[in-house]
Short mmCIF file of C-alpha atoms in Angstrom, two decimals:
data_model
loop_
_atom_site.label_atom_id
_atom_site.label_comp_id
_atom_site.label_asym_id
_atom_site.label_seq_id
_atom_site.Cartn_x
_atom_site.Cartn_y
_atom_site.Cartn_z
CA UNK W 387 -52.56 14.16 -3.24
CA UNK W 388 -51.28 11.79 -1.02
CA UNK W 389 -50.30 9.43 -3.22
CA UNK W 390 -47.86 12.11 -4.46
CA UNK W 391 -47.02 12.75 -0.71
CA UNK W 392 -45.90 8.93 -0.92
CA UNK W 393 -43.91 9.06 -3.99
CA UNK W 394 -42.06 11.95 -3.32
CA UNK W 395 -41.19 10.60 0.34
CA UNK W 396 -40.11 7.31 -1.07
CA UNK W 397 -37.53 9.09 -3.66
CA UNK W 398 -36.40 11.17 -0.63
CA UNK W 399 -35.23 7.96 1.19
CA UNK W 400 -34.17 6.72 -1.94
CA UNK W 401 -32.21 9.54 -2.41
CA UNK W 402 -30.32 9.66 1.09
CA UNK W 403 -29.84 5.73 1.10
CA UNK W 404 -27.87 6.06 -2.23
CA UNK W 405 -26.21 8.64 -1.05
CA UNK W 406 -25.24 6.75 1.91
CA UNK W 407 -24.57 3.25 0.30
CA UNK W 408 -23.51 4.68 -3.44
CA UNK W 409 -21.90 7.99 -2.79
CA UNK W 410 -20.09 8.38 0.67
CA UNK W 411 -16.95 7.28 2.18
CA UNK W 412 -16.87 5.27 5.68
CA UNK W 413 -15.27 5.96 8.65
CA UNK W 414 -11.89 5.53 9.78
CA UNK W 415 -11.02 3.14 12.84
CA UNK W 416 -7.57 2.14 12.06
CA UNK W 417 -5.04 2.84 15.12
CA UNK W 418 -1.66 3.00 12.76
CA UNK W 419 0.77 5.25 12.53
CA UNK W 420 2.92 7.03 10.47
CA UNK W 421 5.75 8.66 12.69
CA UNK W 422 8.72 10.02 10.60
CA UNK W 423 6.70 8.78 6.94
CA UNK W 424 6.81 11.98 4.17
CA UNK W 425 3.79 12.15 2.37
CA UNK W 426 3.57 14.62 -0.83
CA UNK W 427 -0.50 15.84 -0.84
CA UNK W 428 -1.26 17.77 -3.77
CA UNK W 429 -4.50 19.79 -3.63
CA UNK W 430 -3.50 20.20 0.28
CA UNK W 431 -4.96 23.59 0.62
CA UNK W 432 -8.76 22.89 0.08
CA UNK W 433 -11.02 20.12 0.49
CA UNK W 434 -10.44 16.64 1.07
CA UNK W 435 -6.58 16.89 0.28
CA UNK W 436 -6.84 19.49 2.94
CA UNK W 437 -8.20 17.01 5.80
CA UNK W 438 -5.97 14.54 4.72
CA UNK W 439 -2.77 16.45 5.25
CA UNK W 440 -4.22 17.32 8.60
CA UNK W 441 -4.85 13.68 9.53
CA UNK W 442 -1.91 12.40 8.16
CA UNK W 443 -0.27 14.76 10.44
CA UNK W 444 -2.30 13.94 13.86
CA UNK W 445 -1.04 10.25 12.73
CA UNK W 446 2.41 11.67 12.64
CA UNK W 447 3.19 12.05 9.23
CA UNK W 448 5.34 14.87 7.61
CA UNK W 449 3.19 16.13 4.92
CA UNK W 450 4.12 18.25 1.74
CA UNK W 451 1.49 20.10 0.68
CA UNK W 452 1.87 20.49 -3.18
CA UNK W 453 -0.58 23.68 -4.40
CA UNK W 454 -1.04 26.03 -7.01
CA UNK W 455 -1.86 29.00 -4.58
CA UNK W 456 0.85 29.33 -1.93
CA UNK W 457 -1.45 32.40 -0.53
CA UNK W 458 -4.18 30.02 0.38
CA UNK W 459 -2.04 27.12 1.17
CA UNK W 460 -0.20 29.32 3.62
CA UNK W 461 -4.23 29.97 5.17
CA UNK W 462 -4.65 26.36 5.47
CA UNK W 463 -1.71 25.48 7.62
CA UNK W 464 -2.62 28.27 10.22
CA UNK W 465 -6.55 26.57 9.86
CA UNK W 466 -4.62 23.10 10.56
CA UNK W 467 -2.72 24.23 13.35
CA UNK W 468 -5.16 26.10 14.84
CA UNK W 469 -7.61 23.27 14.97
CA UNK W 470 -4.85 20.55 15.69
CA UNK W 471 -2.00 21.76 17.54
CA UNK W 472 -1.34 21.53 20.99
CA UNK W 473 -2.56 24.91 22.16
CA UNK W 474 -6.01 23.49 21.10
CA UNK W 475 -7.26 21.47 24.27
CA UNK W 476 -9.79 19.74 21.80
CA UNK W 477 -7.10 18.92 19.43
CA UNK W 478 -6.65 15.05 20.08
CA UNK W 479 -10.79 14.68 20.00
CA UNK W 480 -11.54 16.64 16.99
CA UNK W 481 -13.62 14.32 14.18
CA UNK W 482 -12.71 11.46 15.16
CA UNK W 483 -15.30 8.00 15.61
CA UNK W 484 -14.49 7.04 18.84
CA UNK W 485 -11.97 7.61 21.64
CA UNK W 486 -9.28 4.85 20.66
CA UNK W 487 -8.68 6.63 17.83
CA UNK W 488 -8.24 9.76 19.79
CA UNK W 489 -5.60 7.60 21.69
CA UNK W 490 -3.60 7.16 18.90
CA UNK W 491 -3.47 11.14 17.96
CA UNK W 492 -0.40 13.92 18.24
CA UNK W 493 -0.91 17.64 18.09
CA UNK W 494 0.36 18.84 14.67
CA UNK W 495 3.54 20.86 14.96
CA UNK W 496 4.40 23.60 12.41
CA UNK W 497 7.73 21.45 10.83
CA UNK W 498 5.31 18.50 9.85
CA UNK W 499 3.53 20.83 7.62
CA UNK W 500 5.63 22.23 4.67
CA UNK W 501 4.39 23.92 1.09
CA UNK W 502 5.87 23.34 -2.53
CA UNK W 503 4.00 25.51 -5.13
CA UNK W 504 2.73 22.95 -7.76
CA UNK W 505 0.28 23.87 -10.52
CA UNK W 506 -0.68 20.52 -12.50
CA UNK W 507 -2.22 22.47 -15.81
CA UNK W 508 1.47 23.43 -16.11
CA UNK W 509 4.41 20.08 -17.18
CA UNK W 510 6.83 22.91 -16.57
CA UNK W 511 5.53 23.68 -12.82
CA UNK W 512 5.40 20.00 -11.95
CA UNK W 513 9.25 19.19 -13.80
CA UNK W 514 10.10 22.13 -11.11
CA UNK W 515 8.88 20.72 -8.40
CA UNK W 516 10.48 17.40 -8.32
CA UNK W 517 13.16 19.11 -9.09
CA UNK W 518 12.73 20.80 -5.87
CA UNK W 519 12.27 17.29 -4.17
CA UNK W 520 15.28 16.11 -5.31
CA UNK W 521 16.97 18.72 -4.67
CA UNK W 522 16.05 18.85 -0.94
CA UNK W 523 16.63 14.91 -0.73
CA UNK W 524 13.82 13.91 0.23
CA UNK W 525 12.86 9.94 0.96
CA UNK W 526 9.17 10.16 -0.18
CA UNK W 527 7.13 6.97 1.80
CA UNK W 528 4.09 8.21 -0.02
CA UNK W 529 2.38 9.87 -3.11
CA UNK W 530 -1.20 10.70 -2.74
CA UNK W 531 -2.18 12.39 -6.29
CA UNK W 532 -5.19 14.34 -4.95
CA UNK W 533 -5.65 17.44 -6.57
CA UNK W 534 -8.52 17.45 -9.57
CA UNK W 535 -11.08 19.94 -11.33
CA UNK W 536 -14.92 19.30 -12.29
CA UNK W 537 -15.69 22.17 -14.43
CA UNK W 538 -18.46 23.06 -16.70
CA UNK W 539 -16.70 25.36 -18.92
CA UNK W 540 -14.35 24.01 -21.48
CA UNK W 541 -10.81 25.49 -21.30
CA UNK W 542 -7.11 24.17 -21.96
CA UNK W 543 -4.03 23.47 -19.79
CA UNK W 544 -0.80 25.41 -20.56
CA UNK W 545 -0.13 22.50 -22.31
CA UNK W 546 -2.68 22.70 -24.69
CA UNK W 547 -4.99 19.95 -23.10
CA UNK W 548 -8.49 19.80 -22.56
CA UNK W 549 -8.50 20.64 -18.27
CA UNK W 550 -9.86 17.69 -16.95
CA UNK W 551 -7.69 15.18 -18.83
CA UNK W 552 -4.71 17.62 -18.36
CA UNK W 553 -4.99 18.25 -14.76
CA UNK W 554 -6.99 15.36 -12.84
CA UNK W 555 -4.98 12.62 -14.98
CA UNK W 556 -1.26 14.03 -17.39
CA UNK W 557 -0.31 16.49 -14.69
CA UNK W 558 -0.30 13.70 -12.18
CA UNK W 559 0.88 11.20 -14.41
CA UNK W 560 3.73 13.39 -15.47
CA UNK W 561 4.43 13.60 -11.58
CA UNK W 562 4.31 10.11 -10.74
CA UNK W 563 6.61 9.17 -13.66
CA UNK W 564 9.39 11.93 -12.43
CA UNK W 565 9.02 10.73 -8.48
CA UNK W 566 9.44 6.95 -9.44
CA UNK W 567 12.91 7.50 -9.34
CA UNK W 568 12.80 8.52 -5.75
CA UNK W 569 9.74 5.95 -4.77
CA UNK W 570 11.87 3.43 -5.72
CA UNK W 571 14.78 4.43 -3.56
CA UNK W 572 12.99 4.15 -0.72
CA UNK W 573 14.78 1.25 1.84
CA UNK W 574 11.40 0.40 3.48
CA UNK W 575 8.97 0.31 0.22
CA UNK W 576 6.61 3.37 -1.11
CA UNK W 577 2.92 3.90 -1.89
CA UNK W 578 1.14 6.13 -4.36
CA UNK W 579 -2.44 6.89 -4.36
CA UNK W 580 -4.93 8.04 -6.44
CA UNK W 581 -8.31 9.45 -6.63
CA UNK W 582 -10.62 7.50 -8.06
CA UNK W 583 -14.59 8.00 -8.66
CA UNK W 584 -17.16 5.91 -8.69
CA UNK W 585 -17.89 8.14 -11.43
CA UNK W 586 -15.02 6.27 -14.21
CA UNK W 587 -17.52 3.60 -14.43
CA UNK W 588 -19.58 5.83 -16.18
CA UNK W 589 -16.78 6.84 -18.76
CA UNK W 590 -17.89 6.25 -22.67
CA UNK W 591 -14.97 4.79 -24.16
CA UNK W 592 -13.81 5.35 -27.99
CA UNK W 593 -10.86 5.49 -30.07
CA UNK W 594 -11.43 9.12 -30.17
CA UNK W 595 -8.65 11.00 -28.49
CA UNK W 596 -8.19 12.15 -25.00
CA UNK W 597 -7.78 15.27 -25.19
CA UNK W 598 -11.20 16.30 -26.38
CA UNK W 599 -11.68 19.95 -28.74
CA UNK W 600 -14.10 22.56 -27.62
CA UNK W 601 -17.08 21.16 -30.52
CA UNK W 602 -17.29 17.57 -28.74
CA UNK W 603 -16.83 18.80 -25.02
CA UNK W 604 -18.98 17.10 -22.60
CA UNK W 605 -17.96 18.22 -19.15
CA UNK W 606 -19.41 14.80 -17.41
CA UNK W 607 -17.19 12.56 -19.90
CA UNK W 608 -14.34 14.39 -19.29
CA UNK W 609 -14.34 14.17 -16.05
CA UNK W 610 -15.62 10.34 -15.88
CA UNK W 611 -12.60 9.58 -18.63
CA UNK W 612 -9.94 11.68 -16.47
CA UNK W 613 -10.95 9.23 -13.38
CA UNK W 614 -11.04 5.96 -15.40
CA UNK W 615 -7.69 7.11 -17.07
CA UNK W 616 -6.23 7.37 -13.33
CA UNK W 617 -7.69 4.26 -12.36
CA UNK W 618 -6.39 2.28 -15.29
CA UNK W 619 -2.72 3.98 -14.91
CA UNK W 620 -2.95 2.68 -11.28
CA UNK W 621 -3.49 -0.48 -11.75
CA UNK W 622 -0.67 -0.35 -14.63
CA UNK W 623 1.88 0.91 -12.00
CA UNK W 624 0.89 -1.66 -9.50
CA UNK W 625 1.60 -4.30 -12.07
CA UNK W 626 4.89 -2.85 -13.34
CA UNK W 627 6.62 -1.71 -9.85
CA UNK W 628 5.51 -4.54 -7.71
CA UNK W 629 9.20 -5.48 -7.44
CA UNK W 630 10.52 -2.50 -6.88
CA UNK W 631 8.28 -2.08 -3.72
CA UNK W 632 6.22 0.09 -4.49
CA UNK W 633 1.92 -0.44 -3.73
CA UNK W 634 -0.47 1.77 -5.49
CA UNK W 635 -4.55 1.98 -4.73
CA UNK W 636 -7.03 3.67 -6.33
CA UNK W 637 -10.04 5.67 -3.84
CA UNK W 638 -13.15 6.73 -3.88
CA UNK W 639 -13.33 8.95 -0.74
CA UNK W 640 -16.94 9.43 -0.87
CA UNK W 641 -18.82 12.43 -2.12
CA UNK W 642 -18.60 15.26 0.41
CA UNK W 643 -19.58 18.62 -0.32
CA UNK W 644 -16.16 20.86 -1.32
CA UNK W 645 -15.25 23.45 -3.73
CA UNK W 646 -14.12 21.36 -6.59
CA UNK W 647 -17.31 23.38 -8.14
CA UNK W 648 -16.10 26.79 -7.45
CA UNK W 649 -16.60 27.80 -10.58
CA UNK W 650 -19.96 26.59 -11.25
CA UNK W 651 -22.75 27.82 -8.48
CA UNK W 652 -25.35 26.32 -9.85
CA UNK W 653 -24.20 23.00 -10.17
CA UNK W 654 -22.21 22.92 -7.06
CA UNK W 655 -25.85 24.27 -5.28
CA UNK W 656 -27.95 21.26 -7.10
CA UNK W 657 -25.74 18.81 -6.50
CA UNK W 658 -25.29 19.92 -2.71
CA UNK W 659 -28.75 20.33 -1.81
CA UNK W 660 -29.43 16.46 -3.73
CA UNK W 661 -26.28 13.72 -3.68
CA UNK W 662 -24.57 15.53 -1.12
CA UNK W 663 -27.18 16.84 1.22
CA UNK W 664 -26.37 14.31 4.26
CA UNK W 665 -22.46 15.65 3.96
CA UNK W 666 -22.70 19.18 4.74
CA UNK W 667 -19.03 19.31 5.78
CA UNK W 668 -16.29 17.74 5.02
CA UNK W 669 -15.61 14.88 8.38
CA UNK W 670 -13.46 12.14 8.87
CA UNK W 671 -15.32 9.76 6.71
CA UNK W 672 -13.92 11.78 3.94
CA UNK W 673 -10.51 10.61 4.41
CA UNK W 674 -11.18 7.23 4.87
CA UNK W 675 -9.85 5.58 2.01
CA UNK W 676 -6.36 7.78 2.42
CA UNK W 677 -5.97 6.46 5.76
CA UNK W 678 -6.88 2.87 5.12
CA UNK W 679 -4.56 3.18 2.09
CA UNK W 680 -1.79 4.64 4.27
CA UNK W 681 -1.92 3.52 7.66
CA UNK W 682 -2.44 -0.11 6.55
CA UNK W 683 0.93 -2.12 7.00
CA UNK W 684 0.81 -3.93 3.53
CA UNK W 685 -2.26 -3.61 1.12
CA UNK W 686 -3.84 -6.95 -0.05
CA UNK W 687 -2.61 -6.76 -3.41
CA UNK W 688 0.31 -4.85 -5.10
CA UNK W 689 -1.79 -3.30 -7.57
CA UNK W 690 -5.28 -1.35 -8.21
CA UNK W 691 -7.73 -1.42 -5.63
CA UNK W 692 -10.59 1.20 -5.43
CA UNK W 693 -11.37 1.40 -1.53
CA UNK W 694 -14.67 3.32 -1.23
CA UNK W 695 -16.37 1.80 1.93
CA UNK W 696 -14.67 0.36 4.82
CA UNK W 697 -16.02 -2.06 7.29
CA UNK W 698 -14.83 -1.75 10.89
CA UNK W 699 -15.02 -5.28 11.36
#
């Protein structure tokens, strides 16, 4: 017996160590800002895109929070506020890592926070919305292509793609390829960012298509393909716009535990209770690659870097 006692304690530790050193993000301890900077978030209302909106903003930032459901973005902003604003004496001390970041905070007001209805299963919704951004004239300073779906259930955008390849990679490749125009306009240089996984280097590669049909669906590939395809289109961008001013990056934020499984209960309970037990909530160290990405005053390189673990030093 206690040799099983042994084993099973020693895969326990494995467990949390990998989930520390393989799965999660870092914290954040840079002191930049981003006063006056307009930053288009999509998947703003839930999640990680949802703390990163709300960061952004403490950082000064105006954010546009790009979402399919207006009903619950509309929710979030009152959560942001509420937490953030100046009416909340804990505002400035709120999940932060120490109190020099906390130095460096500003309550969010309402006007930093605005919503654009964007659904990325749909070319038409996206073509709408930048035609909203133009329209408004708006000097985007930064694209952070957040938004993405893990599902178990095989289904097809409006488009007639396979969901994770149509919304965690075309939708925001259509979307980057219509903002360009306006990145590129930008006097002081842009940035677009994408999330990554760790997961893409566990994509099976083939000369079968994309867009996989219902009898060949495996839900893990298709989402490890969808983050490789991001990851390759970043570092394609970095390559081609370097000129123009424009730095991309590719993230791994960490796993956290979210509701990118919504739909599946099961798998969202086994994976939370196993990868994801030591992040019960989503903290600051779940934006960290954002914020190093975007507070930053010039990244490294002009092209694809996957930031997953930041040292403070």
């Amino acid at each position: 017996m206690f040799p099983v006692l042994v084993a099973l304690g020693g895969a326990g530790f494995a467990l949390y160590f990998s989930n520390k050193l393989y799965f999660s993000g870092g914290k954040c301890y840079e002191t930049g800002r981003l006063d006056g900077k307009l930053v288009i978030v999509t998947g703003a209302n839930t999640g990680i895109g949802k703390e990163t909106a709300a960061e952004l903003a403490r950082r000064g930032a105006n954010v546009i929070m790009a979402c399919r459901n207006m009903d619950r973005a509309e929710a979030t902003k009152s959560d942001i506020l509420t937490t953030y604003s100046k009416e909340n004496p804990e505002a400035l001390t709120r999940n932060v890592p120490n109190s020099t970041i906390s130095e460096r905070l500003t309550p969010v007001h309402p006007e930093q926070l605005m919503i654009e209805k964007l659904d990325l299963s749909s070319f038409r919704s996206v073509r709408t919305f930048v035609d909203r951004i133009r329209e408004k004239g708006y000097q985007v300073d930064i694209l952070i292509n957040n938004a993405g779906i893990f599902e178990t259930l095989y289904g097809k955008t409006e488009d007639g793609f396979e969901r994770h390849i149509g919304v965690n990679h075309l939708g925001p490749f259509l979307l980057t390829e219509l903002l360009i125009p306006v990145l590129k306009r930008n006097p002081n240089g842009s940035r677009i960012i994408f999330v990554s996984s760790r997961g893409h280097r566990s994509a099976r590669m083939s000369l079968l298509p994309l867009n996989t049909e219902r009898d060949k669906y495996n839900y893990f590939q298709c989402y490890y393909r969808s983050k490789l395809a991001n990851a390759m289109y970043t570092a394609y961008l970095g390559r081609t716009f370097k000129s123009d001013g424009i730095q991309t990056a590719s993230v791994h934020p960490g796993v956290v535990v979210t509701d990118i499984l919504r739909n599946d209960k099961l798998l969202d309970n086994l994976l939370s209770k196993t990868v994801c037990f030591a992040e019960r909530k989503i903290e600051i160290r779940s934006q960290i690659a954002y914020l190093q990405c975007n507070l930053l005053g010039t990244l490294r390189v002009h092209s694809f870097l996957l930031f997953d673990w930041v040292d403070p030093s």
